PDB file of C-alpha atoms in Angstrom:
ATOM      1  CA  MET D   1      55.937  58.702 193.629  1.00 53.00           C
ATOM      2  CA  MET D   2      59.639  59.185 193.022  1.00 60.00           C
ATOM      3  CA  ILE D   3      61.970  56.251 192.474  1.00 66.00           C
ATOM      4  CA  ILE D   4      64.765  56.190 195.062  1.00 81.00           C
ATOM      5  CA  PRO D   5      68.007  54.523 193.925  1.00 80.00           C
ATOM      6  CA  ASP D   6      69.667  51.706 195.833  1.00 90.00           C
ATOM      7  CA  TYR D   7      72.310  52.595 198.438  1.00 96.00           C
ATOM      8  CA  ALA D   8      74.846  50.474 200.280  1.00 96.00           C
ATOM      9  CA  ALA D   9      73.875  51.977 203.640  1.00 98.00           C
ATOM     10  CA  TYR D  10      70.731  53.567 205.066  1.00 98.00           C
ATOM     11  CA  ILE D  11      71.236  55.852 208.055  1.00 98.00           C
ATOM     12  CA  PHE D  12      68.013  56.443 209.966  1.00 98.00           C
ATOM     13  CA  ASP D  13      67.278  59.169 212.461  1.00 96.00           C
ATOM     14  CA  LEU D  14      65.078  57.761 215.245  1.00 95.00           C
ATOM     15  CA  ASP D  15      62.712  60.279 216.875  1.00 89.00           C
ATOM     16  CA  GLY D  16      60.138  61.304 214.280  1.00 90.00           C
ATOM     17  CA  THR D  17      61.577  58.979 211.626  1.00 95.00           C
ATOM     18  CA  VAL D  18      61.439  55.384 212.896  1.00 97.00           C
ATOM     19  CA  TYR D  19      59.234  55.974 215.930  1.00 94.00           C
ATOM     20  CA  LEU D  20      57.355  58.749 217.693  1.00 89.00           C
ATOM     21  CA  GLY D  21      57.216  58.505 221.465  1.00 83.00           C
ATOM     22  CA  ASP D  22      56.661  54.856 222.332  1.00 87.00           C
ATOM     23  CA  ALA D  23      55.061  53.902 219.017  1.00 92.00           C
ATOM     24  CA  LEU D  24      56.759  52.589 215.896  1.00 96.00           C
ATOM     25  CA  LEU D  25      55.787  54.558 212.800  1.00 95.00           C
ATOM     26  CA  PRO D  26      53.771  52.565 210.216  1.00 92.00           C
ATOM     27  CA  ASP D  27      55.751  49.924 208.277  1.00 94.00           C
ATOM     28  CA  ALA D  28      59.088  51.011 209.774  1.00 97.00           C
ATOM     29  CA  ASP D  29      59.867  47.458 210.885  1.00 97.00           C
ATOM     30  CA  THR D  30      58.943  45.972 207.499  1.00 96.00           C
ATOM     31  CA  THR D  31      60.987  48.545 205.592  1.00 96.00           C
ATOM     32  CA  ILE D  32      64.121  47.992 207.651  1.00 97.00           C
ATOM     33  CA  ARG D  33      63.749  44.215 207.478  1.00 97.00           C
ATOM     34  CA  ARG D  34      63.500  44.372 203.679  1.00 95.00           C
ATOM     35  CA  LEU D  35      66.525  46.651 203.347  1.00 96.00           C
ATOM     36  CA  ARG D  36      68.601  44.330 205.501  1.00 96.00           C
ATOM     37  CA  ALA D  37      67.394  41.288 203.562  1.00 95.00           C
ATOM     38  CA  ALA D  38      68.618  42.968 200.373  1.00 92.00           C
ATOM     39  CA  GLY D  39      72.112  43.272 201.860  1.00 94.00           C
ATOM     40  CA  ALA D  40      72.083  46.965 202.766  1.00 96.00           C
ATOM     41  CA  ARG D  41      73.793  48.225 205.917  1.00 97.00           C
ATOM     42  CA  VAL D  42      71.422  49.903 208.369  1.00 98.00           C
ATOM     43  CA  LEU D  43      72.569  52.340 211.042  1.00 98.00           C
ATOM     44  CA  PHE D  44      70.419  54.271 213.508  1.00 99.00           C
ATOM     45  CA  LEU D  45      71.443  57.808 214.393  1.00 97.00           C
ATOM     46  CA  SER D  46      70.110  60.037 217.161  1.00 95.00           C
ATOM     47  CA  ASN D  47      71.044  63.348 218.708  1.00 94.00           C
ATOM     48  CA  ASN D  48      69.213  62.312 221.872  1.00 92.00           C
ATOM     49  CA  PRO D  49      71.710  61.417 224.654  1.00 95.00           C
ATOM     50  CA  THR D  50      69.124  60.315 227.236  1.00 94.00           C
ATOM     51  CA  ARG D  51      69.633  56.632 226.365  1.00 94.00           C
ATOM     52  CA  THR D  52      72.826  54.633 225.842  1.00 94.00           C
ATOM     53  CA  ARG D  53      73.458  52.761 222.596  1.00 95.00           C
ATOM     54  CA  ALA D  54      72.516  49.521 224.349  1.00 95.00           C
ATOM     55  CA  GLN D  55      69.260  51.060 225.577  1.00 95.00           C
ATOM     56  CA  TYR D  56      68.399  52.300 222.083  1.00 96.00           C
ATOM     57  CA  ALA D  57      69.130  48.853 220.657  1.00 98.00           C
ATOM     58  CA  ALA D  58      66.936  47.206 223.289  1.00 97.00           C
ATOM     59  CA  ARG D  59      64.121  49.665 222.594  1.00 97.00           C
ATOM     60  CA  LEU D  60      64.246  49.090 218.833  1.00 98.00           C
ATOM     61  CA  THR D  61      64.333  45.337 219.367  1.00 98.00           C
ATOM     62  CA  ALA D  62      61.291  45.526 221.659  1.00 97.00           C
ATOM     63  CA  LEU D  63      59.458  47.545 218.984  1.00 96.00           C
ATOM     64  CA  GLY D  64      60.092  44.802 216.421  1.00 96.00           C
ATOM     65  CA  ILE D  65      63.370  45.941 214.814  1.00 98.00           C
ATOM     66  CA  PRO D  66      66.136  43.599 216.041  1.00 98.00           C
ATOM     67  CA  THR D  67      69.157  45.825 216.648  1.00 98.00           C
ATOM     68  CA  GLU D  68      72.640  45.470 218.127  1.00 98.00           C
ATOM     69  CA  PRO D  69      74.269  48.330 220.081  1.00 97.00           C
ATOM     70  CA  ASP D  70      76.938  48.744 217.394  1.00 96.00           C
ATOM     71  CA  GLU D  71      74.169  49.588 214.900  1.00 98.00           C
ATOM     72  CA  VAL D  72      73.320  52.723 216.909  1.00 98.00           C
ATOM     73  CA  VAL D  73      75.187  56.031 217.030  1.00 98.00           C
ATOM     74  CA  ASN D  74      73.968  58.762 219.348  1.00 97.00           C
ATOM     75  CA  SER D  75      75.414  62.089 220.421  1.00 98.00           C
ATOM     76  CA  SER D  76      76.789  60.754 223.712  1.00 97.00           C
ATOM     77  CA  PHE D  77      78.759  58.041 221.868  1.00 97.00           C
ATOM     78  CA  VAL D  78      80.193  60.673 219.509  1.00 98.00           C
ATOM     79  CA  LEU D  79      80.996  62.961 222.440  1.00 98.00           C
ATOM     80  CA  VAL D  80      82.886  60.178 224.234  1.00 98.00           C
ATOM     81  CA  ARG D  81      84.937  59.425 221.103  1.00 97.00           C
ATOM     82  CA  TRP D  82      85.749  63.118 220.636  1.00 98.00           C
ATOM     83  CA  LEU D  83      86.789  63.588 224.273  1.00 98.00           C
ATOM     84  CA  LEU D  84      88.918  60.428 224.250  1.00 98.00           C
ATOM     85  CA  ALA D  85      90.838  61.881 221.309  1.00 97.00           C
ATOM     86  CA  GLU D  86      90.963  65.406 222.734  1.00 96.00           C
ATOM     87  CA  ALA D  87      91.453  65.011 226.497  1.00 97.00           C
ATOM     88  CA  PRO D  88      91.215  61.447 227.859  1.00 97.00           C
ATOM     89  CA  GLY D  89      90.535  61.137 231.580  1.00 96.00           C
ATOM     90  CA  SER D  90      89.724  64.825 232.011  1.00 98.00           C
ATOM     91  CA  ARG D  91      87.439  66.225 234.707  1.00 99.00           C
ATOM     92  CA  LEU D  92      83.992  67.168 233.399  1.00 99.00           C
ATOM     93  CA  PHE D  93      80.913  68.959 234.642  1.00 99.00           C
ATOM     94  CA  VAL D  94      77.861  67.532 232.892  1.00 99.00           C
ATOM     95  CA  VAL D  95      74.552  69.331 232.547  1.00 99.00           C
ATOM     96  CA  GLY D  96      72.763  66.231 231.368  1.00 98.00           C
ATOM     97  CA  GLU D  97      70.983  63.053 232.375  1.00 98.00           C
ATOM     98  CA  GLN D  98      72.296  59.821 233.877  1.00 96.00           C
ATOM     99  CA  PRO D  99      72.789  57.772 230.663  1.00 96.00           C
ATOM    100  CA  LEU D 100      75.247  60.382 229.362  1.00 97.00           C
ATOM    101  CA  CYS D 101      77.055  60.411 232.706  1.00 97.00           C
ATOM    102  CA  ASP D 102      77.212  56.602 232.691  1.00 95.00           C
ATOM    103  CA  GLU D 103      78.848  56.538 229.247  1.00 95.00           C
ATOM    104  CA  LEU D 104      81.420  59.149 230.273  1.00 98.00           C
ATOM    105  CA  LEU D 105      82.247  57.298 233.491  1.00 97.00           C
ATOM    106  CA  ALA D 106      82.625  54.020 231.593  1.00 96.00           C
ATOM    107  CA  ALA D 107      85.132  55.746 229.297  1.00 97.00           C
ATOM    108  CA  GLY D 108      87.305  56.793 232.240  1.00 98.00           C
ATOM    109  CA  PHE D 109      86.315  60.430 232.728  1.00 98.00           C
ATOM    110  CA  GLU D 110      85.967  62.064 236.137  1.00 98.00           C
ATOM    111  CA  LEU D 111      82.594  63.744 236.714  1.00 99.00           C
ATOM    112  CA  ALA D 112      82.566  66.787 238.973  1.00 98.00           C
ATOM    113  CA  ASP D 113      79.804  68.047 241.256  1.00 97.00           C
ATOM    114  CA  ASN D 114      81.481  71.452 241.657  1.00 98.00           C
ATOM    115  CA  ALA D 115      83.436  73.883 239.489  1.00 98.00           C
ATOM    116  CA  GLU D 116      86.906  73.066 240.826  1.00 98.00           C
ATOM    117  CA  ASP D 117      89.462  71.998 238.178  1.00 98.00           C
ATOM    118  CA  VAL D 118      86.802  71.292 235.544  1.00 99.00           C
ATOM    119  CA  ALA D 119      88.300  70.982 232.052  1.00 99.00           C
ATOM    120  CA  PHE D 120      85.015  70.847 230.116  1.00 99.00           C
ATOM    121  CA  VAL D 121      81.434  71.907 230.776  1.00 99.00           C
ATOM    122  CA  ILE D 122      79.078  69.688 228.776  1.00 99.00           C
ATOM    123  CA  ALA D 123      75.572  70.909 227.934  1.00 99.00           C
ATOM    124  CA  SER D 124      72.978  68.347 226.941  1.00 98.00           C
ATOM    125  CA  PHE D 125      69.289  67.460 226.902  1.00 98.00           C
ATOM    126  CA  ASP D 126      68.505  67.606 230.629  1.00 98.00           C
ATOM    127  CA  ARG D 127      65.025  67.231 232.107  1.00 97.00           C
ATOM    128  CA  THR D 128      66.595  67.509 235.585  1.00 96.00           C
ATOM    129  CA  PHE D 129      68.028  70.980 234.916  1.00 98.00           C
ATOM    130  CA  VAL D 130      68.077  73.208 238.025  1.00 98.00           C
ATOM    131  CA  TYR D 131      69.660  76.526 238.989  1.00 98.00           C
ATOM    132  CA  ARG D 132      72.532  74.851 240.873  1.00 98.00           C
ATOM    133  CA  LYS D 133      73.724  73.193 237.647  1.00 99.00           C
ATOM    134  CA  LEU D 134      73.679  76.568 235.913  1.00 99.00           C
ATOM    135  CA  GLN D 135      75.707  78.113 238.738  1.00 99.00           C
ATOM    136  CA  ILE D 136      78.392  75.404 238.601  1.00 99.00           C
ATOM    137  CA  ALA D 137      78.625  75.659 234.808  1.00 99.00           C
ATOM    138  CA  PHE D 138      78.945  79.450 235.116  1.00 99.00           C
ATOM    139  CA  ASP D 139      81.694  79.176 237.739  1.00 99.00           C
ATOM    140  CA  ALA D 140      83.625  76.527 235.793  1.00 99.00           C
ATOM    141  CA  LEU D 141      83.596  78.545 232.569  1.00 99.00           C
ATOM    142  CA  ARG D 142      84.745  81.693 234.374  1.00 98.00           C
ATOM    143  CA  ALA D 143      87.610  79.616 235.783  1.00 98.00           C
ATOM    144  CA  GLY D 144      88.742  78.548 232.303  1.00 98.00           C
ATOM    145  CA  ALA D 145      86.803  75.401 231.406  1.00 99.00           C
ATOM    146  CA  ARG D 146      85.913  74.754 227.760  1.00 99.00           C
ATOM    147  CA  PHE D 147      82.240  74.637 226.749  1.00 99.00           C
ATOM    148  CA  ILE D 148      80.969  71.790 224.553  1.00 99.00           C
ATOM    149  CA  ALA D 149      77.585  70.192 223.895  1.00 99.00           C
ATOM    150  CA  THR D 150      75.979  66.995 222.677  1.00 98.00           C
ATOM    151  CA  ASN D 151      73.416  68.386 220.234  1.00 96.00           C
ATOM    152  CA  PRO D 152      71.824  71.629 219.000  1.00 94.00           C
ATOM    153  CA  ASP D 153      68.162  70.525 218.899  1.00 90.00           C
ATOM    154  CA  ARG D 154      65.606  73.057 220.103  1.00 91.00           C
ATOM    155  CA  TYR D 155      63.092  70.397 221.101  1.00 87.00           C
ATOM    156  CA  CYS D 156      62.591  66.644 221.072  1.00 83.00           C
ATOM    157  CA  PRO D 157      59.375  65.608 219.271  1.00 74.00           C
ATOM    158  CA  THR D 158      56.758  63.729 221.292  1.00 76.00           C
ATOM    159  CA  PRO D 159      53.208  62.608 220.441  1.00 76.00           C
ATOM    160  CA  GLY D 160      51.906  65.593 222.419  1.00 80.00           C
ATOM    161  CA  GLY D 161      54.234  68.133 220.789  1.00 80.00           C
ATOM    162  CA  GLY D 162      57.737  68.213 222.198  1.00 84.00           C
ATOM    163  CA  GLU D 163      60.158  68.730 225.088  1.00 91.00           C
ATOM    164  CA  PRO D 164      62.776  71.524 225.290  1.00 95.00           C
ATOM    165  CA  ASP D 165      66.093  70.000 224.233  1.00 95.00           C
ATOM    166  CA  ALA D 166      69.794  70.804 224.543  1.00 97.00           C
ATOM    167  CA  ALA D 167      69.554  74.151 222.726  1.00 97.00           C
ATOM    168  CA  ALA D 168      67.689  75.533 225.743  1.00 98.00           C
ATOM    169  CA  ILE D 169      70.469  74.413 228.093  1.00 98.00           C
ATOM    170  CA  ILE D 170      73.175  75.793 225.795  1.00 99.00           C
ATOM    171  CA  ALA D 171      71.339  79.128 225.574  1.00 98.00           C
ATOM    172  CA  ALA D 172      70.990  79.433 229.357  1.00 98.00           C
ATOM    173  CA  ILE D 173      74.703  78.818 229.932  1.00 99.00           C
ATOM    174  CA  GLU D 174      75.761  81.127 227.090  1.00 99.00           C
ATOM    175  CA  ALA D 175      73.452  83.898 228.303  1.00 98.00           C
ATOM    176  CA  CYS D 176      74.868  84.076 231.819  1.00 98.00           C
ATOM    177  CA  SER D 177      78.513  83.258 231.105  1.00 97.00           C
ATOM    178  CA  ALA D 178      79.070  85.101 227.797  1.00 95.00           C
ATOM    179  CA  HIS D 179      80.984  81.979 226.683  1.00 97.00           C
ATOM    180  CA  PRO D 180      79.732  80.673 223.322  1.00 98.00           C
ATOM    181  CA  VAL D 181      79.656  76.913 222.965  1.00 99.00           C
ATOM    182  CA  GLU D 182      82.888  75.764 221.302  1.00 98.00           C
ATOM    183  CA  VAL D 183      81.926  72.362 219.880  1.00 98.00           C
ATOM    184  CA  ILE D 184      78.593  70.597 219.328  1.00 98.00           C
ATOM    185  CA  VAL D 185      79.172  66.984 218.316  1.00 98.00           C
ATOM    186  CA  GLY D 186      75.640  65.967 217.266  1.00 97.00           C
ATOM    187  CA  LYS D 187      73.944  66.460 213.910  1.00 97.00           C
ATOM    188  CA  PRO D 188      74.602  68.482 211.780  1.00 97.00           C
ATOM    189  CA  SER D 189      78.201  68.448 213.016  1.00 98.00           C
ATOM    190  CA  PRO D 190      80.819  66.942 210.694  1.00 98.00           C
ATOM    191  CA  ILE D 191      82.114  65.193 213.824  1.00 98.00           C
ATOM    192  CA  MET D 192      79.033  62.972 213.855  1.00 98.00           C
ATOM    193  CA  ALA D 193      79.154  62.479 210.083  1.00 98.00           C
ATOM    194  CA  ARG D 194      82.794  61.365 210.273  1.00 97.00           C
ATOM    195  CA  THR D 195      81.937  58.949 213.086  1.00 97.00           C
ATOM    196  CA  VAL D 196      79.189  57.357 210.984  1.00 98.00           C
ATOM    197  CA  LEU D 197      81.361  57.045 207.881  1.00 98.00           C
ATOM    198  CA  ASP D 198      84.248  55.620 209.923  1.00 97.00           C
ATOM    199  CA  LEU D 199      81.935  52.914 211.264  1.00 96.00           C
ATOM    200  CA  LEU D 200      80.425  52.103 207.872  1.00 97.00           C
ATOM    201  CA  GLN D 201      83.708  52.251 205.937  1.00 97.00           C
ATOM    202  CA  LEU D 202      81.783  53.424 202.878  1.00 97.00           C
ATOM    203  CA  PRO D 203      82.087  56.503 200.657  1.00 98.00           C
ATOM    204  CA  PRO D 204      79.408  59.085 201.499  1.00 98.00           C
ATOM    205  CA  ALA D 205      77.814  58.909 198.036  1.00 97.00           C
ATOM    206  CA  ARG D 206      76.830  55.292 198.737  1.00 97.00           C
ATOM    207  CA  CYS D 207      74.932  56.281 201.900  1.00 98.00           C
ATOM    208  CA  LEU D 208      71.388  57.648 202.280  1.00 98.00           C
ATOM    209  CA  MET D 209      70.677  59.785 205.354  1.00 98.00           C
ATOM    210  CA  ILE D 210      66.979  59.693 206.298  1.00 98.00           C
ATOM    211  CA  GLY D 211      65.489  62.050 208.871  1.00 96.00           C
ATOM    212  CA  ASP D 212      62.678  64.437 209.748  1.00 94.00           C
ATOM    213  CA  ARG D 213      64.692  67.610 210.433  1.00 92.00           C
ATOM    214  CA  LEU D 214      66.136  69.824 207.745  1.00 95.00           C
ATOM    215  CA  GLU D 215      68.498  71.689 210.070  1.00 93.00           C
ATOM    216  CA  THR D 216      70.135  68.573 211.537  1.00 93.00           C
ATOM    217  CA  ASP D 217      69.545  65.311 209.634  1.00 96.00           C
ATOM    218  CA  ILE D 218      69.421  66.715 206.117  1.00 98.00           C
ATOM    219  CA  ALA D 219      72.016  69.448 206.659  1.00 97.00           C
ATOM    220  CA  MET D 220      74.523  66.917 208.000  1.00 98.00           C
ATOM    221  CA  GLY D 221      73.948  64.522 205.121  1.00 98.00           C
ATOM    222  CA  ILE D 222      74.355  67.235 202.498  1.00 98.00           C
ATOM    223  CA  GLU D 223      77.524  68.631 204.077  1.00 98.00           C
ATOM    224  CA  ALA D 224      79.026  65.134 204.318  1.00 98.00           C
ATOM    225  CA  GLY D 225      78.287  64.324 200.669  1.00 98.00           C
ATOM    226  CA  MET D 226      75.584  61.748 201.413  1.00 98.00           C
ATOM    227  CA  ALA D 227      72.276  61.442 199.602  1.00 98.00           C
ATOM    228  CA  THR D 228      69.409  62.665 201.785  1.00 98.00           C
ATOM    229  CA  ALA D 229      65.730  61.847 202.260  1.00 97.00           C
ATOM    230  CA  LEU D 230      63.380  63.992 204.336  1.00 97.00           C
ATOM    231  CA  THR D 231      60.477  62.114 205.915  1.00 96.00           C
ATOM    232  CA  LEU D 232      57.331  64.064 206.769  1.00 95.00           C
ATOM    233  CA  THR D 233      56.468  61.976 209.838  1.00 93.00           C
ATOM    234  CA  GLY D 234      58.175  64.232 212.380  1.00 88.00           C
ATOM    235  CA  ALA D 235      59.280  67.828 212.836  1.00 87.00           C
ATOM    236  CA  THR D 236      59.064  69.094 209.225  1.00 88.00           C
ATOM    237  CA  ASP D 237      56.008  69.583 207.021  1.00 90.00           C
ATOM    238  CA  ARG D 238      55.769  70.686 203.388  1.00 95.00           C
ATOM    239  CA  ARG D 239      55.228  74.331 204.327  1.00 95.00           C
ATOM    240  CA  MET D 240      58.465  74.354 206.322  1.00 95.00           C
ATOM    241  CA  LEU D 241      60.281  72.592 203.487  1.00 93.00           C
ATOM    242  CA  ALA D 242      59.080  75.190 200.975  1.00 94.00           C
ATOM    243  CA  ALA D 243      60.368  78.006 203.200  1.00 95.00           C
ATOM    244  CA  SER D 244      63.802  76.438 203.696  1.00 93.00           C
ATOM    245  CA  SER D 245      66.927  76.803 201.584  1.00 94.00           C
ATOM    246  CA  THR D 246      67.975  73.258 202.591  1.00 95.00           C
ATOM    247  CA  ARG D 247      67.045  70.855 199.805  1.00 96.00           C
ATOM    248  CA  PRO D 248      66.995  67.085 200.369  1.00 97.00           C
ATOM    249  CA  ASP D 249      67.445  64.766 197.402  1.00 97.00           C
ATOM    250  CA  PHE D 250      64.163  63.026 198.207  1.00 96.00           C
ATOM    251  CA  VAL D 251      60.999  63.871 200.138  1.00 95.00           C
ATOM    252  CA  ILE D 252      58.997  60.910 201.434  1.00 95.00           C
ATOM    253  CA  GLU D 253      55.735  60.617 203.342  1.00 94.00           C
ATOM    254  CA  SER D 254      57.332  57.982 205.594  1.00 95.00           C
ATOM    255  CA  ILE D 255      60.245  55.580 205.466  1.00 96.00           C
ATOM    256  CA  ALA D 256      57.863  53.000 203.984  1.00 95.00           C
ATOM    257  CA  ASP D 257      58.405  54.874 200.690  1.00 94.00           C
ATOM    258  CA  LEU D 258      61.961  53.497 200.601  1.00 94.00           C
ATOM    259  CA  CYS D 259      60.442  50.100 199.778  1.00 87.00           C
ATOM    260  CA  PRO D 260      57.162  50.933 198.030  1.00 68.00           C
ATOM    261  CA  ARG D 261      54.723  48.068 197.623  1.00 56.00           C
ATOM    262  CA  GLN D 262      53.537  49.189 194.187  1.00 44.00           C
ATOM    263  CA  GLU D 263      55.188  46.905 191.635  1.00 39.00           C
ATOM    264  CA  PRO D 264      56.249  49.598 189.092  1.00 36.00           C
ATOM    265  CA  TYR D 265      58.375  51.330 191.725  1.00 37.00           C
ATOM    266  CA  LEU D 266      59.767  48.294 193.474  1.00 37.00           C
ATOM    267  CA  SER D 267      63.512  47.817 193.243  1.00 43.00           C
ATOM    268  CA  ARG D 268      63.862  44.077 193.658  1.00 37.00           C
ATOM    269  CA  ALA D 269      67.581  44.422 194.291  1.00 47.00           C
ATOM    270  CA  ARG D 270      66.918  46.637 197.285  1.00 55.00           C
ATOM    271  CA  CYS D 271      63.642  45.405 198.771  1.00 69.00           C
ATOM    272  CA  PRO D 272      62.876  41.729 198.248  1.00 66.00           C
TER     273      PRO D 272
END
């Protein structure tokens, strides 16, 4: 077992890292409680825009990890911040689910149900995707709208396997419109990394990014200058790790390894 140094902040992916489906992964609650008790900052990070920050916080709290909304960053929150800086109040066509739409409406954006005067087409994880949405996105892009997206994930892990994620929606719109997506704000985007570091107000070297995906969680952490830990509880196994050129600083069986129970490896400063 490797010894993992202490960090000032621990940034946890959610799906496949802290929980899988509706079940908390073993010892996730104990690990996070011990890190907090040692004085570390804990932030939860998700590319999944199908819940608001408040809904994620409520879900974590119900699973036994008391969490406030400001301890959660997801791709819809990052998207709202980016749009507020880029084009506040603009008219948007969203290929996505209601929680994303709710966050955009709350931030003062106009949501369109047709292609007229749309400034941005937003592609996202959308289990309500139908042909009419594709047609409106196509028409809006041909009329000059910009094309952005919440996250690049191919699928969202579930206990039974997975669900097609935003990459499928992006691909459908790109294929028919010939407009490549301009900006994706979710992991591994530096936009999300900057959002996290702005909230933490810490240098990246003092932060540990923990996740189950090499191409998003680990890639973002490396690019941002954070330390990284790959957990094998989700989308990545050792065979996939061996075949990848992306190299995390640490590989752990689960996040319980951040606070190992074995006395020789226990950092008392970090995990009381």
